[in-house]
Short mmCIF file of C-alpha atoms in Angstrom, two decimals:
data_model
loop_
_atom_site.label_atom_id
_atom_site.label_comp_id
_atom_site.label_asym_id
_atom_site.label_seq_id
_atom_site.Cartn_x
_atom_site.Cartn_y
_atom_site.Cartn_z
CA MET A 27 0.00 0.00 0.00
CA LEU A 28 2.86 2.40 0.81
CA TYR A 29 4.40 1.94 -2.64
CA LYS A 30 1.06 2.63 -4.29
CA ASN A 31 0.48 5.81 -2.25
CA ILE A 32 4.00 7.06 -2.95
CA LYS A 33 3.54 6.48 -6.66
CA GLU A 34 0.16 8.26 -6.55
CA LEU A 35 1.81 11.28 -4.92
CA VAL A 36 4.67 11.34 -7.43
CA GLU A 37 2.21 11.07 -10.33
CA TYR A 38 0.19 13.92 -8.80
CA GLY A 39 3.33 16.06 -8.82
CA ILE A 40 4.06 15.24 -12.46
CA ARG A 41 0.43 15.76 -13.49
CA THR A 42 0.23 19.22 -11.91
CA GLY A 43 3.65 20.27 -13.21
CA ILE A 44 5.34 20.80 -9.84
CA THR A 45 7.54 17.73 -10.42
CA PRO A 46 9.34 17.15 -13.75
CA ALA A 47 8.78 13.67 -15.21
CA CYS A 48 12.55 13.21 -15.37
CA GLU A 49 12.65 13.44 -11.54
CA ARG A 50 10.21 10.56 -10.98
CA ILE A 51 12.83 8.19 -9.51
CA TYR A 52 14.57 10.91 -7.48
CA THR A 53 11.27 12.03 -5.93
CA THR A 54 10.23 8.47 -5.18
CA ASN A 55 13.49 7.89 -3.31
CA LEU A 56 13.07 11.05 -1.25
CA LEU A 57 9.62 9.87 -0.15
CA LEU A 58 10.86 6.35 0.64
CA ASP A 59 13.52 7.85 2.90
CA LEU A 60 10.87 9.73 4.93
CA PHE A 61 9.28 6.36 5.70
CA HIS A 62 12.63 4.73 6.51
CA GLU A 63 11.94 2.33 3.66
CA ASP A 64 14.82 0.65 1.81
CA ASP A 65 12.78 -1.28 -0.77
CA TYR A 66 10.39 -0.31 -3.51
CA GLU A 67 8.31 -2.21 -6.03
CA ASP A 68 6.68 -0.38 -8.89
CA CYS A 69 2.92 -0.79 -9.12
CA GLU A 70 0.12 0.29 -11.39
CA VAL A 71 -2.00 3.33 -10.55
CA LYS A 72 -5.15 3.43 -12.64
CA GLU A 73 -7.08 6.39 -11.26
CA GLU A 74 -6.14 9.93 -10.27
CA ALA A 75 -6.78 9.89 -6.52
CA PRO A 76 -7.50 13.24 -4.81
CA LEU A 77 -4.50 14.77 -3.05
CA GLU A 78 -6.29 14.78 0.31
CA GLU A 79 -6.84 11.03 0.02
CA ILE A 80 -3.25 10.33 -1.03
CA LEU A 81 -1.79 12.37 1.82
CA GLY A 82 -4.27 10.89 4.28
CA ASN A 83 -3.15 7.37 3.42
CA LEU A 84 0.53 8.30 3.70
CA LEU A 85 -0.04 10.03 7.04
CA ASP A 86 -1.87 6.99 8.38
CA GLU A 87 1.10 4.85 7.34
CA ALA A 88 3.50 7.26 9.10
CA CYS A 89 1.42 6.88 12.26
CA ARG A 90 1.43 3.08 11.99
CA ARG A 91 5.23 3.16 11.70
CA ASN A 92 5.46 5.50 14.74
CA ILE A 93 7.16 8.14 12.60
CA ILE A 94 4.62 10.72 13.79
CA GLU A 95 1.93 10.87 16.46
CA ASP A 96 -1.63 10.71 15.24
CA PHE A 97 -2.94 14.21 15.83
CA ILE A 98 -3.51 17.16 13.54
CA THR A 99 -0.39 19.18 14.34
CA HIS A 100 2.03 16.33 13.64
CA ARG A 101 0.10 15.26 10.54
CA ASP A 102 0.26 18.81 9.15
CA LEU A 103 3.99 19.03 9.85
CA PHE A 104 4.66 15.75 8.10
CA ASP A 105 2.49 16.28 5.04
CA ALA A 106 4.34 19.55 4.33
CA ARG A 107 7.54 17.50 4.41
CA LEU A 108 6.00 14.99 1.99
CA MET A 109 4.95 17.72 -0.42
CA ASN A 110 8.37 19.36 -0.32
CA CYS A 111 9.81 16.21 -1.91
CA LEU A 112 7.82 17.07 -5.03
CA LEU A 113 8.75 20.72 -5.28
CA PRO A 114 11.42 22.75 -7.09
CA ARG A 115 13.90 24.85 -5.13
CA PRO A 116 12.91 28.45 -4.37
CA ALA A 117 15.18 29.93 -7.06
CA GLN A 118 13.49 27.80 -9.73
CA VAL A 119 10.04 29.06 -8.71
CA GLN A 120 11.30 32.64 -8.64
CA ASN A 121 12.87 32.32 -12.09
CA GLU A 122 9.66 30.92 -13.58
CA PHE A 123 7.63 33.70 -11.95
CA TRP A 124 9.79 36.45 -13.43
CA ARG A 125 10.00 34.71 -16.79
CA ARG A 126 6.23 34.78 -16.97
CA TYR A 127 6.17 38.37 -15.66
CA GLN A 128 7.87 39.38 -18.92
CA THR A 129 4.69 38.25 -20.69
CA SER A 130 2.41 39.94 -18.15
CA PRO A 131 2.12 40.42 -14.37
CA ALA A 132 -1.20 38.55 -14.48
CA ASP A 133 0.49 35.54 -16.11
CA ALA A 134 3.11 35.49 -13.35
CA THR A 135 0.59 35.66 -10.51
CA ALA A 136 -1.67 33.05 -12.14
CA PHE A 137 1.29 30.66 -12.27
CA TYR A 138 2.29 31.34 -8.67
CA TYR A 139 -1.28 31.09 -7.35
CA LYS A 140 -1.75 27.68 -9.00
CA PHE A 141 1.64 26.55 -7.75
CA SER A 142 0.77 27.60 -4.17
CA GLN A 143 -2.34 25.43 -4.38
CA ASP A 144 -0.75 22.46 -6.16
CA SER A 145 2.04 22.44 -3.55
CA ASP A 146 -0.65 22.13 -0.84
CA TYR A 147 0.58 25.30 0.86
CA ILE A 148 -2.97 26.43 0.14
CA ARG A 149 -4.97 23.36 1.10
CA ARG A 150 -7.80 23.43 -1.43
CA TYR A 151 -9.69 20.64 0.33
CA ARG A 152 -9.83 22.69 3.53
CA VAL A 153 -10.58 26.05 1.96
CA LYS A 154 -13.59 24.63 0.12
CA LYS A 155 -15.12 23.74 3.51
CA ASP A 156 -15.59 27.46 4.27
CA LEU A 157 -19.20 28.59 4.18
CA LYS A 158 -19.69 31.53 1.81
CA TRP A 159 -22.66 33.64 0.81
CA THR A 160 -23.59 37.24 0.03
CA VAL A 161 -26.16 39.67 1.37
CA ASP A 162 -27.53 42.79 -0.30
CA THR A 163 -27.46 45.98 1.80
CA ASP A 164 -27.89 49.73 1.30
CA TYR A 165 -24.12 49.87 0.82
CA GLY A 166 -23.87 47.12 -1.79
CA THR A 167 -23.44 43.34 -1.73
CA LEU A 168 -21.40 42.20 1.26
CA ASP A 169 -19.44 38.92 1.30
CA ILE A 170 -19.85 36.59 4.26
CA THR A 171 -17.61 33.64 5.07
CA VAL A 172 -17.46 31.28 8.03
CA ASN A 173 -13.83 30.24 8.30
CA LEU A 174 -13.52 26.45 8.50
CA SER A 175 -10.13 26.03 6.80
CA LYS A 176 -8.11 26.34 10.01
CA PRO A 177 -8.25 22.88 11.61
CA GLU A 178 -9.56 22.64 15.15
CA LYS A 179 -6.80 21.48 17.47
CA ASP A 180 -7.55 18.52 19.70
CA PRO A 181 -6.42 18.44 23.37
CA LYS A 182 -3.25 16.51 22.47
CA ALA A 183 -2.23 19.16 19.95
CA ILE A 184 -2.94 21.97 22.41
CA ALA A 185 -0.89 20.25 25.09
CA ALA A 186 1.98 19.62 22.67
CA ALA A 187 2.05 23.30 21.69
CA ARG A 188 2.00 24.37 25.34
CA ASN A 189 4.87 22.05 26.23
CA ALA A 190 6.95 22.76 23.14
CA ARG A 191 10.31 24.44 23.55
CA GLN A 192 9.92 28.16 23.07
CA SER A 193 11.79 29.59 20.11
CA SER A 194 12.13 33.00 18.53
CA TYR A 195 12.94 31.56 15.11
CA PRO A 196 11.23 32.51 12.92
CA LYS A 197 10.22 35.63 14.83
CA CYS A 198 6.65 35.48 13.44
CA LEU A 199 4.54 33.86 10.71
CA LEU A 200 5.41 36.63 8.26
CA CYS A 201 9.18 36.47 8.41
CA MET A 202 11.24 35.43 5.39
CA GLU A 203 12.76 32.68 7.55
CA ASN A 204 9.51 30.70 7.29
CA GLU A 205 10.39 29.56 3.76
CA GLY A 206 11.34 25.89 4.02
CA TYR A 207 10.99 25.81 7.82
CA ALA A 208 10.02 22.36 9.10
CA GLY A 209 7.76 23.75 11.81
CA ARG A 210 7.13 22.56 15.35
CA ALA A 211 4.18 21.98 17.65
CA ASN A 212 3.61 25.72 18.11
CA HIS A 213 4.65 26.92 14.64
CA PRO A 214 3.26 25.64 11.32
CA ALA A 215 5.41 23.83 8.78
CA ARG A 216 6.46 25.84 5.74
CA GLU A 217 8.64 23.27 3.93
CA ASN A 218 6.28 23.41 0.94
CA HIS A 219 6.26 27.21 0.93
CA ARG A 220 7.99 29.33 -1.71
CA ILE A 221 8.27 33.13 -1.45
CA ILE A 222 8.72 35.55 -4.34
CA PRO A 223 11.20 38.32 -3.38
CA ILE A 224 10.12 41.72 -4.72
CA THR A 225 11.34 45.29 -4.36
CA VAL A 226 8.92 47.77 -2.81
CA ASN A 227 9.96 51.39 -2.43
CA ASP A 228 13.63 50.38 -2.90
CA THR A 229 13.53 47.84 -0.07
CA GLU A 230 13.36 44.04 0.02
CA TRP A 231 9.90 42.57 0.51
CA GLY A 232 8.28 39.17 0.09
CA PHE A 233 5.21 38.21 -1.92
CA GLN A 234 3.12 35.15 -1.10
CA TYR A 235 -0.48 33.99 -0.88
CA SER A 236 -2.50 33.52 2.26
CA PRO A 237 -2.95 29.81 3.02
CA TYR A 238 -6.59 30.60 3.90
CA VAL A 239 -7.49 32.57 0.72
CA TYR A 240 -10.57 34.44 1.92
CA TYR A 241 -11.01 35.78 -1.64
CA ASN A 242 -9.52 35.26 -5.10
CA GLU A 243 -5.71 35.38 -5.15
CA HIS A 244 -5.57 36.65 -1.57
CA CYS A 245 -1.94 37.70 -1.29
CA ILE A 246 0.32 38.98 1.47
CA VAL A 247 3.16 41.42 0.80
CA PHE A 248 5.53 41.64 3.75
CA ASN A 249 8.65 43.52 4.76
CA GLY A 250 11.89 41.56 4.49
CA GLN A 251 12.75 42.82 7.98
CA HIS A 252 10.80 42.09 11.15
CA VAL A 253 9.64 45.65 11.81
CA PRO A 254 6.25 46.75 13.22
CA MET A 255 3.27 48.06 11.29
CA LYS A 256 3.29 51.81 10.77
CA ILE A 257 0.90 53.97 8.77
CA GLU A 258 2.88 56.89 7.33
CA LYS A 259 3.59 58.61 4.03
CA ALA A 260 5.94 55.80 3.02
CA THR A 261 3.05 53.35 3.46
CA PHE A 262 1.08 54.98 0.66
CA ARG A 263 4.16 55.00 -1.56
CA LYS A 264 4.73 51.29 -0.92
CA LEU A 265 1.11 50.45 -1.74
CA PHE A 266 1.26 52.26 -5.06
CA ASP A 267 4.71 50.92 -5.87
CA PHE A 268 3.25 47.42 -5.67
CA VAL A 269 0.11 48.34 -7.62
CA LYS A 270 2.27 49.78 -10.40
CA GLN A 271 4.10 46.45 -10.63
CA PHE A 272 0.89 44.41 -10.41
CA PRO A 273 -1.89 46.67 -11.72
CA HIS A 274 -4.48 43.87 -11.69
CA TYR A 275 -4.18 43.63 -7.89
CA PHE A 276 -5.35 45.96 -5.13
CA LEU A 277 -3.21 46.31 -2.01
CA GLY A 278 -4.21 47.56 1.43
CA SER A 279 -2.86 47.82 4.94
CA ASN A 280 -4.33 47.15 8.32
CA ALA A 281 -4.27 50.09 10.70
CA ASP A 282 -1.29 50.33 13.05
CA LEU A 283 -3.12 50.53 16.40
CA PRO A 284 -4.64 47.79 18.57
CA ILE A 285 -8.40 47.08 18.25
CA VAL A 286 -8.65 48.68 14.80
CA GLY A 287 -5.53 46.91 13.48
CA GLY A 288 -4.98 43.36 12.25
CA SER A 289 -3.88 40.28 14.16
CA ILE A 290 -0.14 40.78 13.48
CA LEU A 291 1.01 44.32 14.30
CA SER A 292 4.60 43.27 14.96
CA HIS A 293 5.52 42.74 11.28
CA ASP A 294 4.95 45.33 8.56
CA HIS A 295 2.77 43.78 5.87
CA PHE A 296 -0.05 44.39 3.41
CA GLN A 297 -2.83 42.27 1.93
CA GLY A 298 -4.13 42.37 -1.61
CA GLY A 299 -5.39 40.28 -4.48
CA ASN A 300 -7.40 39.97 -7.63
CA TYR A 301 -10.84 40.74 -6.24
CA THR A 302 -13.27 43.66 -6.26
CA PHE A 303 -14.91 44.22 -2.87
CA ALA A 304 -18.18 46.00 -2.25
CA MET A 305 -16.33 49.04 -0.91
CA ALA A 306 -14.45 49.45 -4.19
CA LYS A 307 -17.81 49.50 -6.01
CA ALA A 308 -19.40 51.99 -3.60
CA PRO A 309 -19.94 55.47 -5.08
CA ILE A 310 -18.77 58.84 -3.83
CA ILE A 311 -21.74 60.65 -2.27
CA GLU A 312 -20.05 63.96 -1.40
CA HIS A 313 -17.23 65.45 -3.46
CA PHE A 314 -14.83 67.97 -1.98
CA THR A 315 -11.64 69.76 -3.00
CA VAL A 316 -8.58 70.36 -0.84
CA ASP A 317 -6.68 73.59 -1.48
CA GLY A 318 -3.48 72.92 -3.35
CA TYR A 319 -4.75 69.52 -4.56
CA GLU A 320 -7.38 70.61 -7.05
CA ASP A 321 -6.09 68.00 -9.52
CA VAL A 322 -7.01 65.17 -7.14
CA THR A 323 -10.63 64.03 -7.13
CA ALA A 324 -11.71 63.57 -3.52
CA GLY A 325 -14.95 62.52 -1.90
CA ILE A 326 -16.77 60.72 0.89
CA VAL A 327 -17.72 57.14 -0.04
CA LYS A 328 -21.16 55.67 0.62
CA TRP A 329 -19.93 53.09 3.09
CA PRO A 330 -20.71 52.18 6.73
CA LEU A 331 -17.16 53.07 7.77
CA SER A 332 -15.91 56.63 7.29
CA VAL A 333 -14.03 56.47 3.99
CA ILE A 334 -12.38 59.15 1.87
CA ARG A 335 -11.57 58.26 -1.76
CA LEU A 336 -8.79 59.96 -3.72
CA GLN A 337 -8.34 59.58 -7.49
CA CYS A 338 -5.70 60.94 -9.86
CA ALA A 339 -3.65 59.86 -12.87
CA ASP A 340 -0.52 60.80 -10.88
CA GLU A 341 -0.14 58.58 -7.81
CA ASN A 342 2.40 60.99 -6.32
CA ARG A 343 -0.29 63.64 -5.96
CA ILE A 344 -2.52 61.14 -4.15
CA ILE A 345 0.35 60.23 -1.84
CA GLU A 346 0.95 63.88 -0.93
CA LEU A 347 -2.73 64.51 -0.18
CA ALA A 348 -3.10 61.22 1.71
CA ASP A 349 -0.17 62.21 3.92
CA HIS A 350 -1.84 65.55 4.59
CA ILE A 351 -5.11 63.82 5.52
CA LEU A 352 -3.28 61.33 7.76
CA ALA A 353 -1.39 64.05 9.61
CA THR A 354 -4.58 66.06 10.10
CA TRP A 355 -6.53 63.02 11.32
CA ARG A 356 -3.75 61.93 13.71
CA GLY A 357 -4.10 65.23 15.56
CA TYR A 358 -7.85 65.77 15.14
CA THR A 359 -10.19 66.05 18.12
CA ASP A 360 -13.93 66.77 18.00
CA GLU A 361 -15.43 66.24 21.43
CA ASP A 362 -19.01 66.63 20.17
CA ALA A 363 -18.41 63.76 17.75
CA PHE A 364 -16.55 61.75 20.44
CA VAL A 365 -13.33 61.82 18.43
CA PHE A 366 -10.20 62.23 20.53
CA ALA A 367 -6.73 62.23 19.02
CA LYS A 368 -5.25 61.20 22.37
CA THR A 369 -6.30 60.43 25.93
CA ASP A 370 -3.68 60.20 28.68
CA GLY A 371 -1.01 60.39 26.00
CA GLU A 372 -2.32 57.34 24.12
CA PRO A 373 -2.99 57.98 20.40
CA HIS A 374 -6.33 56.85 18.97
CA ASN A 375 -6.60 58.07 15.38
CA THR A 376 -5.21 56.12 12.44
CA ILE A 377 -6.15 55.05 8.92
CA THR A 378 -6.79 51.82 6.99
CA PRO A 379 -5.62 52.54 3.40
CA ILE A 380 -6.42 50.56 0.22
CA ALA A 381 -4.75 51.30 -3.14
CA ARG A 382 -5.81 50.16 -6.61
CA LYS A 383 -5.72 51.16 -10.25
CA VAL A 384 -9.01 51.78 -12.05
CA GLY A 385 -8.55 52.30 -15.77
CA SER A 386 -6.02 55.07 -16.20
CA LEU A 387 -6.50 56.41 -12.68
CA TYR A 388 -4.85 55.51 -9.41
CA GLU A 389 -7.23 55.30 -6.46
CA LEU A 390 -6.73 55.32 -2.71
CA ASP A 391 -9.42 54.70 -0.11
CA LEU A 392 -8.70 55.99 3.40
CA ALA A 393 -10.89 54.54 6.16
CA LEU A 394 -10.69 56.75 9.24
CA ARG A 395 -10.22 54.66 12.40
CA ASN A 396 -10.29 55.39 16.12
CA ASN A 397 -9.60 52.87 18.89
CA ILE A 398 -10.83 54.74 21.98
CA THR A 399 -12.50 52.63 24.68
CA THR A 400 -15.00 53.47 27.44
CA GLU A 401 -16.57 51.65 30.38
CA GLU A 402 -19.66 51.06 28.22
CA HIS A 403 -17.56 49.81 25.30
CA PRO A 404 -14.36 48.32 26.80
CA LEU A 405 -13.39 46.66 23.50
CA GLY A 406 -13.77 49.89 21.56
CA VAL A 407 -16.37 52.54 20.84
CA TYR A 408 -15.81 52.07 17.09
CA HIS A 409 -15.78 48.28 17.33
CA PRO A 410 -18.65 45.75 17.17
CA HIS A 411 -20.87 46.54 20.14
CA ALA A 412 -21.72 43.91 22.75
CA SER A 413 -25.16 43.16 21.29
CA LEU A 414 -23.45 41.87 18.11
CA HIS A 415 -20.75 39.75 19.77
CA HIS A 416 -22.84 36.61 19.42
CA ILE A 417 -21.93 36.82 15.70
CA LYS A 418 -18.74 38.91 15.51
CA LYS A 419 -16.54 40.01 18.40
CA GLU A 420 -13.12 40.07 16.75
CA ASN A 421 -11.30 43.15 15.44
CA ILE A 422 -12.48 44.76 12.22
CA GLY A 423 -9.37 44.59 10.09
CA LEU A 424 -8.62 45.38 6.47
CA ILE A 425 -10.66 42.51 4.97
CA GLU A 426 -13.79 43.36 6.97
CA VAL A 427 -13.34 47.07 6.26
CA MET A 428 -13.62 46.31 2.53
CA GLY A 429 -16.85 44.34 3.00
CA LEU A 430 -15.97 40.70 3.66
CA ALA A 431 -16.99 39.17 6.99
CA VAL A 432 -14.59 36.53 8.33
CA LEU A 433 -16.75 34.85 10.95
CA PRO A 434 -15.68 32.26 13.55
CA SER A 435 -16.03 28.54 12.82
CA ARG A 436 -18.35 28.05 15.80
CA LEU A 437 -21.16 29.60 13.75
CA LYS A 438 -21.46 26.55 11.50
CA GLY A 439 -22.59 24.31 14.33
CA GLU A 440 -24.62 27.06 15.94
CA MET A 441 -26.49 27.76 12.69
CA GLU A 442 -27.35 24.08 12.35
CA LEU A 443 -28.55 23.93 15.95
CA LEU A 444 -30.49 27.19 15.56
CA SER A 445 -32.27 25.75 12.54
CA GLU A 446 -33.34 22.73 14.54
CA TYR A 447 -34.57 24.75 17.50
CA ILE A 448 -36.44 27.30 15.38
CA LEU A 449 -38.18 24.67 13.24
CA GLU A 450 -39.18 22.61 16.29
CA GLY A 451 -40.24 25.69 18.28
CA LYS A 452 -37.83 25.01 21.13
CA ASP A 453 -36.80 27.69 23.62
CA LEU A 454 -33.39 29.03 22.55
CA ARG A 455 -32.67 30.21 26.09
CA SER A 456 -32.87 26.63 27.33
CA ASN A 457 -29.69 25.81 25.38
CA GLU A 458 -26.43 27.18 26.79
CA THR A 459 -24.86 27.47 23.33
CA LEU A 460 -27.85 29.19 21.70
CA ALA A 461 -28.94 31.50 24.54
CA LYS A 462 -26.69 34.30 23.26
CA HIS A 463 -28.61 34.29 19.96
CA ALA A 464 -32.10 34.36 21.54
CA ASP A 465 -32.82 38.12 21.55
CA TRP A 466 -31.59 38.41 17.96
CA VAL A 467 -33.67 35.48 16.65
CA TYR A 468 -36.86 36.46 18.47
CA GLU A 469 -36.54 39.97 17.03
CA PHE A 470 -36.18 38.98 13.36
CA LEU A 471 -38.34 35.82 13.30
CA PRO A 472 -41.74 37.61 13.21
CA GLN A 473 -40.67 39.24 9.92
CA TYR A 474 -40.88 35.83 8.21
CA PRO A 475 -44.48 34.52 7.96
CA GLU A 476 -43.23 31.20 6.59
CA VAL A 477 -40.21 29.45 8.07
CA SER A 478 -39.49 25.97 6.78
CA LYS A 479 -36.75 23.42 6.36
CA GLU A 480 -36.33 24.74 2.81
CA ASN A 481 -35.69 28.40 3.72
CA ILE A 482 -34.33 28.41 7.28
CA THR A 483 -30.66 28.35 6.16
CA GLU A 484 -31.15 31.28 3.80
CA ILE A 485 -33.00 33.23 6.49
CA LEU A 486 -30.18 32.73 8.98
CA GLN A 487 -27.57 33.63 6.38
CA GLN A 488 -29.33 36.86 5.45
CA GLU A 489 -29.83 37.86 9.08
CA ILE A 490 -26.17 37.14 9.86
CA GLY A 491 -25.29 39.35 6.90
CA LYS A 492 -27.42 42.14 8.34
CA VAL A 493 -25.59 41.81 11.64
CA PHE A 494 -22.27 42.16 9.82
CA CYS A 495 -23.56 45.33 8.21
CA GLN A 496 -24.33 46.65 11.71
CA VAL A 497 -20.83 45.59 12.78
CA LEU A 498 -19.37 47.81 10.04
CA GLU A 499 -21.64 50.67 11.05
CA ASP A 500 -20.43 50.35 14.65
CA ALA A 501 -16.84 50.58 13.33
CA GLY A 502 -17.61 53.81 11.49
CA VAL A 503 -16.41 56.92 13.29
CA TYR A 504 -19.03 59.02 11.52
CA LYS A 505 -22.44 57.40 11.20
CA CYS A 506 -24.32 57.29 7.90
CA ASN A 507 -26.96 59.84 8.80
CA ALA A 508 -27.36 63.61 8.62
CA GLU A 509 -25.57 64.19 11.94
CA GLY A 510 -22.73 61.86 10.99
CA LYS A 511 -22.31 63.59 7.63
CA GLU A 512 -22.18 66.99 9.30
CA ARG A 513 -19.48 65.77 11.70
CA PHE A 514 -17.52 64.16 8.84
CA LEU A 515 -17.59 67.43 6.89
CA ARG A 516 -16.28 69.29 9.96
CA PHE A 517 -13.15 67.17 9.65
CA ILE A 518 -12.99 67.65 5.86
CA HIS A 519 -13.08 71.42 6.31
CA CYS A 520 -9.95 71.17 8.47
CA LEU A 521 -7.94 69.80 5.55
#
């Protein structure tokens, strides 16, 4: 059985193009060595087995031979090692990327995106488990996803990670040193990972895809040095430098302050991709002009967060104006609007920027952010409020800002259980898991005269989407009403 599974994996590599046919024997021998196997007998493989099945069989065999322990962390570490046997060296991938770039940037990224999936760095079979749907709102069509691609760790895996030797290498998940790293109980394997080095604003950066691909060609562009996130003038220049090299991609940055920032503030990085979010489609509802920048089209975007859009054929003019807006916002206080630049010396104002090219124009969206907290809202005034935490409690980062909800995996089981309880008329408050959803469900349920097995899933999906829309509204510094617009314009007039 081992010989058959090894041959299936080698044939997979040849079929997808990640392994040259002339390396069939070499690759087979590398795999045999991982199983401490000295012999091999060729066998016939008639069907193209799915990669997940091939790897699963090989991992089971590794467990039987006591090469690895049978829990998810060790299996993930070992299957990355298996896949690495099939792959070219980093320089070969880089050379192919830049060879294709000469044809077009889109050809280069298409090659690299497919390679990142074929290498199992992006685990297609896990990503497809994510629940995805859309919901129409006053702001456009929002994307909703329940993230199921990150495997749940069992108690053994959690204990192994807790007891693992602490190491500062690599310093974080975004460091260049991850390429080829074997991993450990508390750090994922990256042996099957290949990074494309690029130059951004005359400095060394890395280009890769997110292993969780929340949207098409979801990429990460990260500083070659382990330096913290910082929103400044150079940030805008870096964003546009990348967009000029890859004009079919957008690129954005998380904010650089806790609560309104992303999950990794310790390493300077951006996220982008080949996808058009609802925010990018949202129109400008109020145009304005800033003195000295009359050549830059500027306006307030119809969006639940407070977003300024800048457009110009010359990206340098956008960068200059964006820096002016950032500096003004950093120091801006409006007590009536509950906007404070600082309290007790702690800064609160920052920006989430997103750059793209639209036709012949460069475009930059600036989402104004503020991370102030109060006793009523200890997690943030401009953060999902407590009444919405049953759906979304986590920070509103770049991806959510643009209109894509990344919701916790727990919601899959809770939605299934909610469906059962609603259809059978059971009391939601009688269930410890569902009690947090009770007020929400009992408020929206009367709006649906007919609730059945056929439509309950769609109803829950649409109502979850509406909650996410409220989440974005909570994150908006200036609310989408007459008072909010007046307060927003007060800031604009300070520019």
